[in-house]
Coordinates of C-alpha atoms in Angstrom, one line a residue:
M1 CA -0.1 0.4 -0.1
R2 CA 2.7 2.2 1.1
K3 CA 4.3 1.5 -2.1
F4 CA 1.1 3.0 -4.3
L5 CA 0.8 6.3 -2.5
V6 CA 4.9 6.7 -3.4
S7 CA 4.3 5.8 -6.7
S8 CA 1.3 8.0 -7.0
F9 CA 2.9 10.5 -5.9
L10 CA 5.9 10.7 -8.1
C11 CA 3.0 9.9 -10.8
A12 CA 1.6 13.6 -10.5
A13 CA 4.8 15.2 -9.3
L14 CA 6.0 14.7 -12.8
A15 CA 2.9 15.8 -14.7
G16 CA 2.8 18.7 -12.5
G17 CA 6.0 19.6 -13.9
A18 CA 5.8 18.9 -17.0
A19 CA 2.4 21.2 -17.3
L20 CA 4.8 24.2 -15.8
A21 CA 6.8 23.4 -18.2
A22 CA 4.5 23.5 -21.4
Q23 CA 3.9 27.2 -20.0
P24 CA 6.0 29.9 -21.1
S25 CA 7.8 32.3 -19.0
P26 CA 7.2 35.7 -18.2
S27 CA 10.1 37.0 -20.3
A28 CA 9.2 34.7 -23.2
A29 CA 5.8 36.3 -23.0
T30 CA 6.7 39.5 -23.9
T31 CA 9.3 39.0 -26.4
P32 CA 8.1 40.6 -29.8
P33 CA 7.3 38.8 -32.5
P34 CA 10.3 39.0 -35.4
T35 CA 11.1 41.2 -38.4
I36 CA 9.8 39.5 -41.4
Y37 CA 10.7 42.6 -44.0
R38 CA 10.8 46.2 -43.1
V39 CA 10.0 49.3 -45.5
K40 CA 11.4 52.3 -47.0
V41 CA 9.9 54.6 -48.9
R42 CA 12.3 57.3 -51.0
P43 CA 10.9 61.0 -51.2
L44 CA 10.4 60.8 -55.3
C45 CA 7.5 58.0 -54.6
S46 CA 5.9 59.4 -51.6
A47 CA 5.1 62.8 -53.8
L48 CA 4.2 60.9 -57.2
H49 CA 1.3 59.1 -54.9
T50 CA 0.5 62.0 -52.2
K51 CA 0.7 65.4 -54.0
I52 CA 1.4 64.9 -58.4
A53 CA -0.9 61.9 -59.2
P54 CA -3.9 64.5 -56.9
A55 CA -2.4 67.7 -59.2
V56 CA -2.1 65.5 -62.2
G57 CA -6.5 64.3 -61.9
M58 CA -6.9 67.8 -60.9
M59 CA -4.8 69.3 -64.3
L60 CA -7.1 66.3 -66.6
Q61 CA -10.3 68.7 -65.2
N62 CA -8.2 72.2 -66.1
D63 CA -8.0 70.7 -69.4
R64 CA -11.7 69.5 -70.0
T65 CA -13.2 72.8 -68.5
I66 CA -11.3 75.0 -70.8
A67 CA -11.8 73.2 -73.6
K68 CA -15.8 74.2 -73.0
S69 CA -15.0 78.0 -73.5
P70 CA -13.9 77.8 -77.4
K71 CA -18.3 76.9 -78.1
L72 CA -18.8 79.5 -75.7
F73 CA -17.0 82.1 -76.7
N74 CA -18.4 81.0 -80.3
A75 CA -21.6 81.4 -78.9
Y76 CA -21.6 85.2 -77.2
I77 CA -20.5 86.3 -81.0
Q78 CA -23.0 84.3 -83.0
G79 CA -25.9 86.0 -80.1
A80 CA -24.5 89.7 -81.0
L81 CA -24.7 88.9 -84.6
D82 CA -28.4 87.5 -84.0
A83 CA -29.5 89.9 -82.4
G84 CA -28.5 92.7 -85.1
P85 CA -27.2 96.2 -83.8
S86 CA -26.9 97.5 -80.4
D87 CA -29.8 99.3 -78.9
A88 CA -29.8 102.5 -76.9
D89 CA -28.5 100.6 -74.0
H90 CA -26.6 97.8 -75.4
E91 CA -28.6 96.1 -74.0
A92 CA -27.1 91.5 -74.6
S93 CA -29.4 89.6 -76.3
P94 CA -30.8 86.7 -73.8
A95 CA -27.9 84.9 -76.1
Q96 CA -25.4 86.6 -75.0
N97 CA -25.9 86.7 -71.6
I98 CA -26.9 83.0 -71.5
A99 CA -23.1 83.3 -72.6
V100 CA -21.0 85.3 -70.1
M101 CA -22.9 82.8 -67.1
R102 CA -22.0 79.3 -69.1
L103 CA -18.3 81.0 -69.0
E104 CA -18.8 82.2 -65.6
N105 CA -19.6 79.1 -64.2
L106 CA -16.5 77.6 -65.8
V107 CA -14.4 80.1 -63.2
S108 CA -14.2 79.0 -60.3
P109 CA -13.3 75.5 -60.6
L110 CA -10.6 76.2 -62.7
A111 CA -9.3 78.8 -59.9
D112 CA -10.2 76.5 -56.6
N113 CA -7.7 73.6 -59.0
I114 CA -5.4 75.2 -60.1
L115 CA -5.3 76.7 -56.1
A116 CA -4.5 73.8 -54.5
I117 CA -2.4 72.1 -56.8
Q118 CA -0.5 75.3 -56.1
K119 CA -0.3 74.5 -52.3
M120 CA 0.5 70.8 -53.0
L121 CA 3.7 71.9 -54.7
E122 CA 4.5 74.9 -52.5
D123 CA 5.1 71.1 -49.6
K124 CA 8.1 72.5 -48.5
T125 CA 7.8 68.9 -46.4
V126 CA 7.3 66.6 -50.0
F127 CA 9.5 69.2 -52.1
A128 CA 12.5 69.9 -49.9
A129 CA 16.5 68.6 -50.1
S130 CA 16.4 65.2 -49.0
G131 CA 19.9 63.9 -49.5
N132 CA 18.7 61.9 -51.9
T133 CA 20.4 63.8 -55.4
E134 CA 18.7 61.4 -57.2
D135 CA 15.4 61.7 -56.2
D136 CA 15.8 64.9 -55.6
R137 CA 16.6 65.5 -59.2
A138 CA 13.9 64.1 -60.5
L139 CA 11.6 65.7 -58.2
A140 CA 12.5 69.3 -59.2
E141 CA 12.5 68.7 -62.9
L142 CA 8.6 67.3 -61.9
K143 CA 7.4 70.5 -60.1
R144 CA 9.1 72.6 -62.8
K145 CA 7.2 71.4 -65.6
M146 CA 4.5 71.1 -63.6
L147 CA 4.3 74.9 -62.6
T148 CA 5.1 75.7 -66.3
A149 CA 2.5 74.0 -67.2
L150 CA -0.2 74.8 -64.7
A151 CA 0.7 78.7 -65.7
S152 CA -0.4 77.8 -69.5
Q153 CA -3.8 76.8 -68.0
Q154 CA -3.6 80.3 -65.4
A155 CA -3.4 82.1 -68.8
S156 CA -6.9 80.3 -69.4
L157 CA -8.0 81.3 -66.5
D158 CA -6.7 84.8 -66.5
I159 CA -8.4 85.6 -70.2
I160 CA -11.6 83.6 -69.7
N161 CA -12.6 85.2 -65.5
G162 CA -11.0 88.7 -67.2
F163 CA -13.9 88.5 -70.5
V164 CA -16.5 87.4 -67.8
D165 CA -15.9 89.9 -65.2
T166 CA -15.2 93.3 -68.5
Q167 CA -18.6 91.6 -69.3
Q168 CA -20.8 92.5 -65.9
L169 CA -18.4 95.5 -65.4
D170 CA -20.1 96.7 -68.8
A171 CA -23.7 95.8 -67.9
M172 CA -23.7 97.2 -64.2
Q173 CA -21.3 101.1 -66.2
H174 CA -24.8 101.1 -68.3
E175 CA -27.0 100.9 -66.0
G176 CA -25.4 103.2 -63.5
F177 CA -24.7 105.7 -66.0
G178 CA -28.5 105.4 -66.8
F179 CA -30.2 106.6 -64.0
V180 CA -26.6 109.5 -63.7
N181 CA -28.2 111.0 -66.4
S182 CA -31.9 110.7 -65.4
I183 CA -30.5 113.4 -62.6
N184 CA -28.5 115.2 -64.8
A185 CA -31.5 115.7 -67.4
S186 CA -34.0 116.2 -64.5
D187 CA -34.7 120.4 -63.6
V188 CA -34.9 120.1 -60.1
A189 CA -31.4 118.3 -59.6
T190 CA -29.7 120.0 -56.2
Q191 CA -25.8 120.4 -55.8
N192 CA -26.3 117.4 -53.4
G193 CA -27.0 115.9 -56.3
K194 CA -24.5 116.7 -58.8
Q195 CA -22.0 115.8 -56.5
H196 CA -24.0 112.0 -56.4
N197 CA -23.9 112.0 -59.2
Q198 CA -19.6 113.3 -59.8
Q199 CA -19.5 109.9 -57.2
L200 CA -21.6 107.5 -58.6
S201 CA -19.2 108.1 -62.2
N202 CA -16.4 107.5 -59.5
L203 CA -17.6 104.1 -57.6
I204 CA -18.4 102.9 -61.6
G205 CA -15.0 104.0 -64.1
A206 CA -14.0 102.9 -66.5
T207 CA -13.7 99.6 -68.1
P208 CA -11.2 97.2 -67.5
D209 CA -9.8 96.6 -71.3
P210 CA -10.9 93.0 -72.1
L211 CA -7.7 91.9 -73.7
R212 CA -5.5 92.9 -71.2
P213 CA -7.5 91.8 -67.9
Q214 CA -6.1 92.1 -64.5
S215 CA -4.5 88.6 -63.5
F216 CA -6.4 86.4 -61.3
D217 CA -4.2 85.0 -59.7
Q218 CA -2.9 88.6 -57.9
T219 CA -6.2 88.1 -56.0
A220 CA -7.9 84.8 -55.3
I221 CA -5.0 82.5 -57.2
N222 CA -1.7 83.4 -54.9
A223 CA -3.3 84.0 -51.5
G224 CA -0.4 82.8 -49.3
L225 CA 1.4 81.7 -52.3
A226 CA 4.5 82.9 -54.1
P227 CA 3.9 83.6 -57.6
N228 CA 4.4 81.5 -60.5
P229 CA 7.2 82.2 -61.9
Y230 CA 6.5 80.2 -65.3
E231 CA 3.8 83.0 -65.5
I232 CA 2.4 83.6 -69.1
D233 CA 2.6 87.7 -70.1
L234 CA -1.3 87.8 -71.6
A235 CA -0.1 90.8 -74.3
R236 CA 2.5 87.8 -76.1
L237 CA 0.0 85.4 -77.0
P238 CA 0.1 85.6 -80.7
G239 CA -4.2 85.0 -80.4
L240 CA -4.8 88.4 -78.2
A241 CA -2.5 90.0 -81.0
L242 CA -4.3 89.1 -84.1
G243 CA -7.8 88.9 -85.7
Y244 CA -10.7 91.7 -86.1
N245 CA -13.8 90.4 -83.7
P246 CA -11.8 91.2 -80.1
V247 CA -13.9 88.4 -78.2
G248 CA -12.6 86.5 -80.7
R249 CA -9.7 87.5 -80.2
L250 CA -10.3 86.4 -77.0
K251 CA -10.9 82.9 -78.2
E252 CA -7.7 82.5 -80.0
G253 CA -6.3 83.0 -76.5
V254 CA -7.7 80.7 -75.1
V255 CA -6.4 78.0 -78.2
V256 CA -3.5 78.9 -77.8
T257 CA -2.5 78.3 -73.8
Q258 CA -4.3 75.4 -74.8
Q259 CA -1.6 74.3 -76.8
M260 CA 1.0 75.3 -75.0
A261 CA -0.9 73.8 -71.8
K262 CA -1.0 70.7 -74.3
A263 CA 3.4 71.2 -75.5
H264 CA 3.4 71.5 -71.5
E265 CA 2.3 68.6 -69.9
S266 CA 3.8 65.8 -72.8
S267 CA 7.1 66.6 -71.2
L268 CA 5.3 66.6 -67.7
A269 CA 4.1 62.9 -68.3
K270 CA 7.3 61.3 -69.5
S271 CA 8.9 62.5 -66.5
I272 CA 5.9 61.0 -65.0
F273 CA 6.6 57.6 -66.3
A274 CA 10.6 57.6 -65.7
A275 CA 9.5 57.9 -62.2
K276 CA 7.2 55.4 -62.0
R277 CA 9.6 53.0 -63.4
V278 CA 12.2 54.1 -61.1
C279 CA 9.4 53.8 -58.4
D280 CA 8.2 50.6 -59.8
G281 CA 11.5 48.6 -59.6
N282 CA 12.6 49.3 -56.5

């Protein structure tokens, strides 16, 4: 009997020891898993994904938006021809008003995209010296080509927005001077009325030259941003220097900027594909 109890005790002790041995020690339980591989993203590849790709997408949107404007300029010209000689009040025809309204609808999407693209290209956390000479050179080239293409789109925006502003100011001007003329024709106009008349005239001012519109980027586009170093002087565009119909000249100016943007984007695409091949090889 005593021999049986000793044997049972030894079996229990051995079983307990095996169970304890099967449990991991506290130090082993807190050991982190081994590292299988480590990912390191090159600055060039990171910029392609976070900045270049979204910017290119917005530039393509701009191309589609700008492409709508030549037909709208033609619609404005046709509206003037269909309406015949202007009346005494110089009122635009309904077709002309619709064309101006549709051109105005192009301005905000273009301005928003151009502003967003320029902000991304001015991100110093991405487009800055990283110590990788090859990547820094490639990023500088991509930024330069994107700003050059963006300048062509910005010139298109300046032409469209300048024309819209001119037409709207022209309408306000004629309405204002109609009111001024009615004051001048009155026999009971007082000296205060004449002073008010002069104030209205000063407020309205002269209609800007539609062939040299104020640069849109000087107000909204460059708010808090450095000017685009590749900005285009609209007075030097061939399309704005030739032609009989002023509105037709503006349309030709947009066509010229479209052609310039297309050429710059073609060069940009080659650089992007070259950078993508580098990143795909890593």
